[in-house]
Structure formats: structure tokens, C-alpha cells
Coordinates of C-alpha atoms in Angstrom, one line a residue:
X1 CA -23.1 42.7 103.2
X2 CA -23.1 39.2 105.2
X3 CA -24.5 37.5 102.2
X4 CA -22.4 39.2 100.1
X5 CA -19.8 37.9 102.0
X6 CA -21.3 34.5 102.4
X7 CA -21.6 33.9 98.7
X8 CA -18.4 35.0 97.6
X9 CA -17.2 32.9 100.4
X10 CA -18.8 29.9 99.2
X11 CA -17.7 30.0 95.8
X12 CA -14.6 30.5 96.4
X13 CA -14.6 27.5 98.6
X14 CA -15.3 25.0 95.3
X15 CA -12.1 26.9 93.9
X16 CA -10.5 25.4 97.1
X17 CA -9.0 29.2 97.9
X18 CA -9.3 30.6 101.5
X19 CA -11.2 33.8 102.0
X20 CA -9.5 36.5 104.3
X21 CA -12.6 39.1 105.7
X22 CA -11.7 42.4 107.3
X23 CA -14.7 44.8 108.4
X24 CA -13.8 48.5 109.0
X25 CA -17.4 48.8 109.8
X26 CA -17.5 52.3 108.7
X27 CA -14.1 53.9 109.5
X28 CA -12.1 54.6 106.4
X29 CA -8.9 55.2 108.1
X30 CA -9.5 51.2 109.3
X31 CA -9.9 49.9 106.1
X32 CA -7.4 51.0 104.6
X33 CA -4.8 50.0 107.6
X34 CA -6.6 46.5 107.0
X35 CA -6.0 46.5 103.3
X36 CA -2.5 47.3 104.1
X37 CA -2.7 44.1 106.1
X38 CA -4.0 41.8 103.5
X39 CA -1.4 42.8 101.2
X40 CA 1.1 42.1 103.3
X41 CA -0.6 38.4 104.4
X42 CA 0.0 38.0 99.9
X43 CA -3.2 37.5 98.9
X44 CA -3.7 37.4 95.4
X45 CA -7.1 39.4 94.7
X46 CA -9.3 41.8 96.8
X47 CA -12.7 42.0 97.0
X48 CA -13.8 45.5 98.3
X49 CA -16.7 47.6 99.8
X50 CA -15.2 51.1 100.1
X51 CA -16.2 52.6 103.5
X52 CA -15.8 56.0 101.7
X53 CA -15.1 56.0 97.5
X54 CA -12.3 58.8 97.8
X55 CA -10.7 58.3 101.0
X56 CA -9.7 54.7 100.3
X57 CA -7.4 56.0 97.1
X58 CA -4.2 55.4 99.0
X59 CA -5.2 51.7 99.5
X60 CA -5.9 50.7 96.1
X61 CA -3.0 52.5 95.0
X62 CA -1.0 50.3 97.6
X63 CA -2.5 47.5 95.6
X64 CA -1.9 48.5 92.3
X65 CA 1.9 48.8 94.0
X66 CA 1.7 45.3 94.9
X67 CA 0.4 44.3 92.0
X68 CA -3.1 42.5 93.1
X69 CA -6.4 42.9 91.0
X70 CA -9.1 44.4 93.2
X71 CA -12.8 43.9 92.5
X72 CA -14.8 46.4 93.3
X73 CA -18.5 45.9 95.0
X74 CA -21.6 47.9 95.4
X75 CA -20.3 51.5 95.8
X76 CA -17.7 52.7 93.1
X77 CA -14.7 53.9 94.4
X78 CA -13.3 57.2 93.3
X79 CA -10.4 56.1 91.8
X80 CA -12.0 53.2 89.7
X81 CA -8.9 53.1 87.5
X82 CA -7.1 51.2 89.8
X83 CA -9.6 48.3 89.9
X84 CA -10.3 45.7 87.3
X85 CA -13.6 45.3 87.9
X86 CA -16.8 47.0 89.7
X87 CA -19.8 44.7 90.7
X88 CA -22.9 46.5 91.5
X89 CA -27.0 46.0 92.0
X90 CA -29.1 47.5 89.7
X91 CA -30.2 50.3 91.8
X92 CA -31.9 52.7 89.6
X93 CA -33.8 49.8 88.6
X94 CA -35.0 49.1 92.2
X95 CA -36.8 52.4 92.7
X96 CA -38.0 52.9 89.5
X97 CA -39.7 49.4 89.6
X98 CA -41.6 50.7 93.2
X99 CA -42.5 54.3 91.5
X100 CA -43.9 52.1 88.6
X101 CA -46.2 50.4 90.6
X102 CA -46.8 53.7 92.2
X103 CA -48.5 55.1 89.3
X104 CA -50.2 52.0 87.9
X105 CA -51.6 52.3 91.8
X106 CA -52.3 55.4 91.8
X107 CA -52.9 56.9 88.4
X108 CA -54.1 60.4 89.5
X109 CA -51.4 60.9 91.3
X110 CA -51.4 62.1 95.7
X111 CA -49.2 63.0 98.0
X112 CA -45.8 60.7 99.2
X113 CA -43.2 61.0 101.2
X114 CA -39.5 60.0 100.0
X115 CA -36.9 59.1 102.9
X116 CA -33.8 59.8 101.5
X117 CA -30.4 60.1 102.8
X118 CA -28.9 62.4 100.2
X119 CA -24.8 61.5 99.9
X120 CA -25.4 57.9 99.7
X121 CA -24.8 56.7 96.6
X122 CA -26.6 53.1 96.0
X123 CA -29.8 54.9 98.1
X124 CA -29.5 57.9 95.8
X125 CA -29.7 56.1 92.7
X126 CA -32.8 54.1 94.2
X127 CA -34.7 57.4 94.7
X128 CA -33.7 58.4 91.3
X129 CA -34.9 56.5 89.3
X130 CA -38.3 55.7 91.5
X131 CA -38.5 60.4 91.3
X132 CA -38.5 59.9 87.6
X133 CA -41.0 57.2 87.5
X134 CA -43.7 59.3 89.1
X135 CA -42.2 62.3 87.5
X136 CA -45.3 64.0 85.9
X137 CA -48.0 61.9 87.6
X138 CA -49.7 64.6 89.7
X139 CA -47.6 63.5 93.3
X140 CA -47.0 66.1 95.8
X141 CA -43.9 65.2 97.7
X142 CA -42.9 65.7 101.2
X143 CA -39.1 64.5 101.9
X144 CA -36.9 63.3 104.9
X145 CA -33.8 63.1 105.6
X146 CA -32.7 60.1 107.6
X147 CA -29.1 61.0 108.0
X148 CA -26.2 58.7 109.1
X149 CA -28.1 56.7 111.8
X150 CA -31.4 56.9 111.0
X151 CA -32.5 58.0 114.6
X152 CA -35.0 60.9 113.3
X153 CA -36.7 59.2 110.8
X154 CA -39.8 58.4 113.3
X155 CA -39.8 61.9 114.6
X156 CA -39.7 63.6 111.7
X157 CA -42.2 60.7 109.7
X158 CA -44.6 61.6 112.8
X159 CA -44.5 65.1 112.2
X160 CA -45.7 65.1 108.8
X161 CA -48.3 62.5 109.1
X162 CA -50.3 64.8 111.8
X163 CA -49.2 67.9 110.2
X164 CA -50.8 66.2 106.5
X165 CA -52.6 62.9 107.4
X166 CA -53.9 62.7 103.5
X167 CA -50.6 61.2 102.3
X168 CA -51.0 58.3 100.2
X169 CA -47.3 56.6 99.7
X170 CA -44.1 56.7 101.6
X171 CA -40.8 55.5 99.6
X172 CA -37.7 54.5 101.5
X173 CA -34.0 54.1 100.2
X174 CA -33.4 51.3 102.0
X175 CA -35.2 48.4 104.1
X176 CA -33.8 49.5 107.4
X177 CA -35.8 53.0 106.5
X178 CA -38.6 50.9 105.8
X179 CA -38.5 49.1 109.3
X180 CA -39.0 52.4 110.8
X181 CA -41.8 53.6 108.6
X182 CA -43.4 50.7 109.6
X183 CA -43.1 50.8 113.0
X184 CA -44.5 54.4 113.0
X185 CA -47.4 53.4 110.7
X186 CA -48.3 50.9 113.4
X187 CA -48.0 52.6 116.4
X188 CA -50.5 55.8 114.5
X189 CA -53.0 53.2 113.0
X190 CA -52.5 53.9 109.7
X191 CA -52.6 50.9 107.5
X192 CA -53.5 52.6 104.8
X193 CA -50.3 54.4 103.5
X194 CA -48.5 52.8 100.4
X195 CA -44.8 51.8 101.8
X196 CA -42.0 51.2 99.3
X197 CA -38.6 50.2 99.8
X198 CA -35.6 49.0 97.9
X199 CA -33.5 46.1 98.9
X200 CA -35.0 43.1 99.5
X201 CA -34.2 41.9 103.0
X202 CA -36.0 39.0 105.2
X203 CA -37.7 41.3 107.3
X204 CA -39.2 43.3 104.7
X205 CA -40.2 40.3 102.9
X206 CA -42.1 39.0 106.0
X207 CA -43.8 42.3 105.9
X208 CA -45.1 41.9 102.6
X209 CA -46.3 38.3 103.4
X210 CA -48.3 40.1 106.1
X211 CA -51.3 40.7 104.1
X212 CA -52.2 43.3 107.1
X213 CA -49.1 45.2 106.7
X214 CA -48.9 48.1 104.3
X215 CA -45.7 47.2 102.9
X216 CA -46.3 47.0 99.5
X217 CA -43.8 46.4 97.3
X218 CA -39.8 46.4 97.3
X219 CA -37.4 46.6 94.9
X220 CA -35.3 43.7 95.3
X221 CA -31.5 43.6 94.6
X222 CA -30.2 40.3 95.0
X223 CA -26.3 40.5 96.5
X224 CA -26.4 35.7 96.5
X225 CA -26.2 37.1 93.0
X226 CA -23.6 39.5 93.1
X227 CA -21.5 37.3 95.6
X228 CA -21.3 34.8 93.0
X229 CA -20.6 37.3 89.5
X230 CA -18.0 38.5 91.9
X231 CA -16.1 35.3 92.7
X232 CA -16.3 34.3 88.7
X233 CA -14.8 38.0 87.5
X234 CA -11.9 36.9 90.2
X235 CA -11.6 33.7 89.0
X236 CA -11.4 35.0 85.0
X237 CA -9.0 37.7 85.8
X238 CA -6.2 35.4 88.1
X239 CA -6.9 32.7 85.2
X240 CA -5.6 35.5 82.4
X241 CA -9.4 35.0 81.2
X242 CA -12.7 37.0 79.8
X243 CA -14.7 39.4 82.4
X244 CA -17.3 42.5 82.1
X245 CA -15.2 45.4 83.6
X246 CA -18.4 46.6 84.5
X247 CA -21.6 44.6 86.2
X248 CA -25.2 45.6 87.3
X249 CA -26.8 43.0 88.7
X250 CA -31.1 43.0 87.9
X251 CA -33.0 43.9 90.5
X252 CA -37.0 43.4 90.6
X253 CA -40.0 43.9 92.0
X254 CA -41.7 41.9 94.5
X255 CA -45.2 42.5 95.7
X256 CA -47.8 40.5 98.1
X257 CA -48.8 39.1 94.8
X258 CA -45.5 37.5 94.6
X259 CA -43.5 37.0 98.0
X260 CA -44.2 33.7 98.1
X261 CA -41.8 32.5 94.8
X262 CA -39.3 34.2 97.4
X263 CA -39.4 33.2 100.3
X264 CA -38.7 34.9 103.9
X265 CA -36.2 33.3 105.3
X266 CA -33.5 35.1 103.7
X267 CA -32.2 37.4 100.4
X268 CA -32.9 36.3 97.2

């Protein structure tokens, strides 16, 4: 979300606007009181991140009231009629890129670990579409549930590996999921578990630079991207001009075989 925010910031700097940011970090109940505030500071469009897709209703519709366009990015809001537009990664893509390379790994199939964290919906689309890729390939499949914080996720990843040390591949939702798998792996010893994630960030990069790590491959969304489809659907829809209502942004893969065109020092 900070590069998100960075790169719609920048570009609306070579429009010469000023960027107002408000973080509810979490709390519905804030955002909305600060979306309440931005309308009342004027501002002419609205770039949002729901902290919850239904209970931010009464805020859009404050801004339909008002009579400013709202952009909508990453998770769709509930009430997507009262937005012009909704920017969003690829994220079906991004798992079903890592379960690709899954199968083309592992052709006769194993056993894998998915940590999920069902009710999320960018991280369920990610396990989606990486379930359908191996979907038929012979993979037994042990899951977690990280919850909110992601406190149990070593526990319970600790548990399973001594309880069935044969697994093969663990798939994450996210990167910070991914941190914590890896973390486990190292403290057990076991460098030879497959680890997937979906995301894309500097840390997990620098993992797969680490030719001793087993991070393997991520599906990379890339939000420098989205930042910047973002600013130009404002842009067109204060200017009275053309703009997709509706935007997935590519996502990839990226492997050890390709970190490098990358880089580590930040998202793509």
C-alpha cells in the first residue's frame, strides 16, 4: 500500500495536484469518519482502499452526495455502483502462475500445504486460481489458516511438518505468510520444501536471490503499476475523458531463474 500510495502520489505531482492521505489502518468506522473529512477539505476525486467492502457504503454514498468520483483500488467495495472505477492486481493470475510451476515441478504430483486466510478477498483469489492449477495433478493438501494476525501460522506450520515431514510444497497467500514459512523452514532444517507466495515484495525477492533459500517462485503483482493506471483513470474522468471502468493489472511469475531482471530493492 506505500507504493501504491507513492505512485499515485507521484503522478499526480506532474499534474501539479496535491495528494490528501488518510490511513484507517484497519478500522472501518475510521475511514469512513476520514472520508467524511476529505469531502469536507473539497477534494475533487478519491482514491480508496476499503478497510471492509460493505461497511464503507455510507461513505461512498456521502460521496456520490457530494458529487466526487471515487476510484476504487485492490479490494472491490460492495457497493461498486457508486464508484467510477475499480483498479485491481491480477490475483488469480498470481497463484495460478506459482501452481503452474508447481506441476511442471512436480509432475506426479505430492503433498503441499496452502496457507490461506479464508475471507480475504485478493488472498482468496490467489489460492484460487493456484487450487485449480494443481487441480488433478495427484497433490494431497494439508491447509492453514493464518487468521487476522498471522500469529499461528509457525505453530500450526510446525505441527504438520513433524506430524507429515514428506511434504513437498507449501503455498502462501501473501509474502508476509511467506516470511513466516520461511522462518520455520530454517529454524527445522528443511531446505528442501517448495515455497510459493504471491505478491512480490523486496524481502521475498531477496529470498529468491538466495540461491540457498527454498523460496521458489512468487507471483508478482506489481502495485508502481496500479499506482500509475490509477492516477490516469482520475485524470480521464475529471478531464470528461475515456477510462476502463474495470482494470486488472498483469501479474507474473518470478523465479531464481529470473530475480535478477527485478531487482531487490523494492516492488516491481
Amino acid at each position: 500500500y506505500e507504493v501504491l500510495k507513492e505512485s499515485v502520489g507521484s503522478m499526480a505531482e506532474e499534474e501539479e495536484s496535491r495528494m490528501l492521505v488518510r490511513d484507517a489502518e484497519g478500522d472501518p468506522g475510521l475511514q469512513n469518519t476520514q472520508i467524511q473529512e476529505l469531502i469536507d477539505e473539497g477534494v475533487e476525486a478519491v482514491f480508496l482502499c476499503p478497510a471492509d467492502p460493505s461497511a464503507v457504503t455510507p461513505a461512498l454514498e456521502a460521496l456520490d452526495e457530494a458529487d466526487i468520483p471515487v476510484i476504487n483500488l485492490c479490494v472491490r467495495a460492495e457497493s461498486a455502483d457508486l464508484t467510477e472505477a475499480f483498479i485491481g492486481a491480477d490475483d488469480y493470475n498470481a497463484g495460478k502462475v506459482c501452481g503452474d510451476d508447481l506441476v511442471g515441478r512436480q509432475p506426479e504430483g505430492g503433498s503441499l500445504i496452502i496457507v490461506d486466510r479464508p475471507g480475504a478477498p485478493a488472498i482468496n483469489e490467489r489460492i484460487n486460481g493456484f487450487e485449480e492449477a494443481v487441480a488433478g495433478g495427484g497433490f494431497d493438501v494439508e491447509r492453514i489458516d493464518a487468521g487476522d494476525d498471522y500469529s499461528s501460522i509457525a505453530g500450526q506450520l510446525e505441527a504438520v511438518l513433524k506430524e507429515k515431514p514428506q511434504m513437498n510444497a507449501i503455498m502462501c497467500g501473501d509474502d508476509q505468510m511467506a516470511e513466516q514459512v520461511l522462518a520455520v523452514l530454517k529454524d527445522m532444517a528443511r531446505d528442501d520444501i517448495l515455497v510459493y507466495s504471491a505478491g512480490g515484495s523486496p524481502e521475498i525477492k531477496s529470498a529468491l536471490a538466495d540461491l540457498s533459500s527454498p523460496m521458489t517462485g512468487v507471483g508478482a503483482v506489481s502495485p508502481i503499476n496500479m499506482g500509475k493506471t490509477a492516477a490516469k483513470t482520475a485524470a480521464a474522468i475529471l478531464g470528461d475523458g475515456d477510462y476502463e471502468e474495470e482494470v486488472f493489472v498483469e501479474s507474473f511469475f518470478i523465479s531464481k531463474d529470473n530475480v535478477d531482471m527485478y531487482g531487490t530493492d523494492g516492488w516491481q
